[in-house]
């Protein structure tokens, strides 16, 4: 017969500030890192999805990145990323 073990979540009722602040900082840094790394990739992916089949000759990821950076600069790669940073 298998015994069931109940795992109880421990809660800190005293409201320890330092562990909560560390948890908040870790979550915020993870979120910002995700936006900084993922937003350019997502922007290029979205642009590649919008390319018509007639223009598929230069539709590689690297060529799209070079074209986007050449036309719009670094700002073009992070287009639409600001709402994600404040959210």
mmCIF file of C-alpha atoms in Angstrom:
data_model
loop_
_atom_site.group_PDB
_atom_site.id
_atom_site.type_symbol
_atom_site.label_atom_id
_atom_site.label_comp_id
_atom_site.label_asym_id
_atom_site.label_seq_id
_atom_site.Cartn_x
_atom_site.Cartn_y
_atom_site.Cartn_z
ATOM 1 C CA UNK A 1 0.000 0.000 0.000
ATOM 2 C CA UNK A 2 1.392 3.358 -1.042
ATOM 3 C CA UNK A 3 1.249 6.215 1.390
ATOM 4 C CA UNK A 4 0.094 9.574 0.248
ATOM 5 C CA UNK A 5 2.255 12.433 1.341
ATOM 6 C CA UNK A 6 0.717 15.838 1.490
ATOM 7 C CA UNK A 7 2.958 18.679 0.530
ATOM 8 C CA UNK A 8 1.994 21.916 2.163
ATOM 9 C CA UNK A 9 3.033 25.229 0.744
ATOM 10 C CA UNK A 10 4.825 27.366 3.242
ATOM 11 C CA UNK A 11 3.898 30.987 3.397
ATOM 12 C CA UNK A 12 5.827 33.771 4.983
ATOM 13 C CA UNK A 13 3.311 35.774 6.956
ATOM 14 C CA UNK A 14 5.893 38.282 8.128
ATOM 15 C CA UNK A 15 6.299 39.721 4.636
ATOM 16 C CA UNK A 16 10.034 39.376 4.220
ATOM 17 C CA UNK A 17 11.017 42.228 1.894
ATOM 18 C CA UNK A 18 14.361 40.970 0.633
ATOM 19 C CA UNK A 19 13.250 37.640 -0.847
ATOM 20 C CA UNK A 20 10.235 39.342 -2.454
ATOM 21 C CA UNK A 21 12.439 42.077 -3.918
ATOM 22 C CA UNK A 22 14.872 39.487 -5.272
ATOM 23 C CA UNK A 23 12.026 37.530 -6.825
ATOM 24 C CA UNK A 24 10.635 40.688 -8.406
ATOM 25 C CA UNK A 25 14.034 41.724 -9.768
ATOM 26 C CA UNK A 26 14.652 38.254 -11.176
ATOM 27 C CA UNK A 27 11.274 38.215 -12.922
ATOM 28 C CA UNK A 28 11.727 41.724 -14.311
ATOM 29 C CA UNK A 29 15.204 40.972 -15.640
ATOM 30 C CA UNK A 30 13.944 37.763 -17.244
ATOM 31 C CA UNK A 31 11.118 39.642 -18.936
ATOM 32 C CA UNK A 32 13.379 42.404 -20.265
ATOM 33 C CA UNK A 33 15.934 39.869 -21.512
ATOM 34 C CA UNK A 34 13.188 37.994 -23.313
ATOM 35 C CA UNK A 35 12.048 41.176 -25.070
ATOM 36 C CA UNK A 36 15.572 42.281 -25.990
ATOM 37 C CA UNK A 37 16.448 38.894 -27.473
ATOM 38 C CA UNK A 38 13.088 37.808 -28.832
ATOM 39 C CA UNK A 39 11.620 40.989 -30.288
ATOM 40 C CA UNK A 40 13.984 41.298 -33.278
ATOM 41 C CA UNK A 41 13.468 37.625 -34.076
ATOM 42 C CA UNK A 42 9.708 38.003 -33.868
ATOM 43 C CA UNK A 43 9.744 41.147 -36.032
ATOM 44 C CA UNK A 44 11.720 39.382 -38.766
ATOM 45 C CA UNK A 45 9.513 36.280 -38.543
ATOM 46 C CA UNK A 46 6.396 38.402 -38.951
ATOM 47 C CA UNK A 47 7.840 40.205 -41.951
ATOM 48 C CA UNK A 48 8.828 36.896 -43.532
ATOM 49 C CA UNK A 49 5.275 35.620 -43.129
ATOM 50 C CA UNK A 50 4.024 38.646 -45.055
ATOM 51 C CA UNK A 51 6.278 38.123 -48.079
ATOM 52 C CA UNK A 52 4.377 37.121 -51.197
ATOM 53 C CA UNK A 53 5.412 33.974 -53.028
ATOM 54 C CA UNK A 54 6.721 36.078 -55.939
ATOM 55 C CA UNK A 55 9.358 37.714 -53.719
ATOM 56 C CA UNK A 56 10.668 34.555 -52.061
ATOM 57 C CA UNK A 57 14.112 34.918 -53.690
ATOM 58 C CA UNK A 58 15.517 37.025 -50.843
ATOM 59 C CA UNK A 59 13.360 35.694 -48.081
ATOM 60 C CA UNK A 60 16.032 34.072 -45.936
ATOM 61 C CA UNK A 61 16.242 35.049 -42.309
ATOM 62 C CA UNK A 62 19.694 36.628 -42.590
ATOM 63 C CA UNK A 63 18.806 38.608 -45.721
ATOM 64 C CA UNK A 64 15.619 39.891 -44.094
ATOM 65 C CA UNK A 65 17.586 40.965 -41.025
ATOM 66 C CA UNK A 66 20.136 42.825 -43.157
ATOM 67 C CA UNK A 67 17.392 44.466 -45.238
ATOM 68 C CA UNK A 68 15.401 45.533 -42.186
ATOM 69 C CA UNK A 69 18.463 46.866 -40.382
ATOM 70 C CA UNK A 70 19.611 48.680 -43.529
ATOM 71 C CA UNK A 71 16.246 50.356 -44.126
ATOM 72 C CA UNK A 72 15.024 51.071 -40.595
ATOM 73 C CA UNK A 73 18.076 50.647 -38.378
ATOM 74 C CA UNK A 74 18.074 49.197 -34.893
ATOM 75 C CA UNK A 75 14.748 50.881 -34.174
ATOM 76 C CA UNK A 76 13.096 48.775 -36.892
ATOM 77 C CA UNK A 77 14.197 45.542 -35.240
ATOM 78 C CA UNK A 78 12.534 46.527 -31.965
ATOM 79 C CA UNK A 79 9.356 47.925 -33.519
ATOM 80 C CA UNK A 80 6.429 47.002 -31.294
ATOM 81 C CA UNK A 81 8.601 45.991 -28.352
ATOM 82 C CA UNK A 82 7.929 48.947 -26.059
ATOM 83 C CA UNK A 83 4.488 47.754 -24.866
ATOM 84 C CA UNK A 84 6.054 44.413 -23.990
ATOM 85 C CA UNK A 85 8.748 46.127 -21.888
ATOM 86 C CA UNK A 86 6.279 48.086 -19.799
ATOM 87 C CA UNK A 87 3.891 45.146 -19.459
#
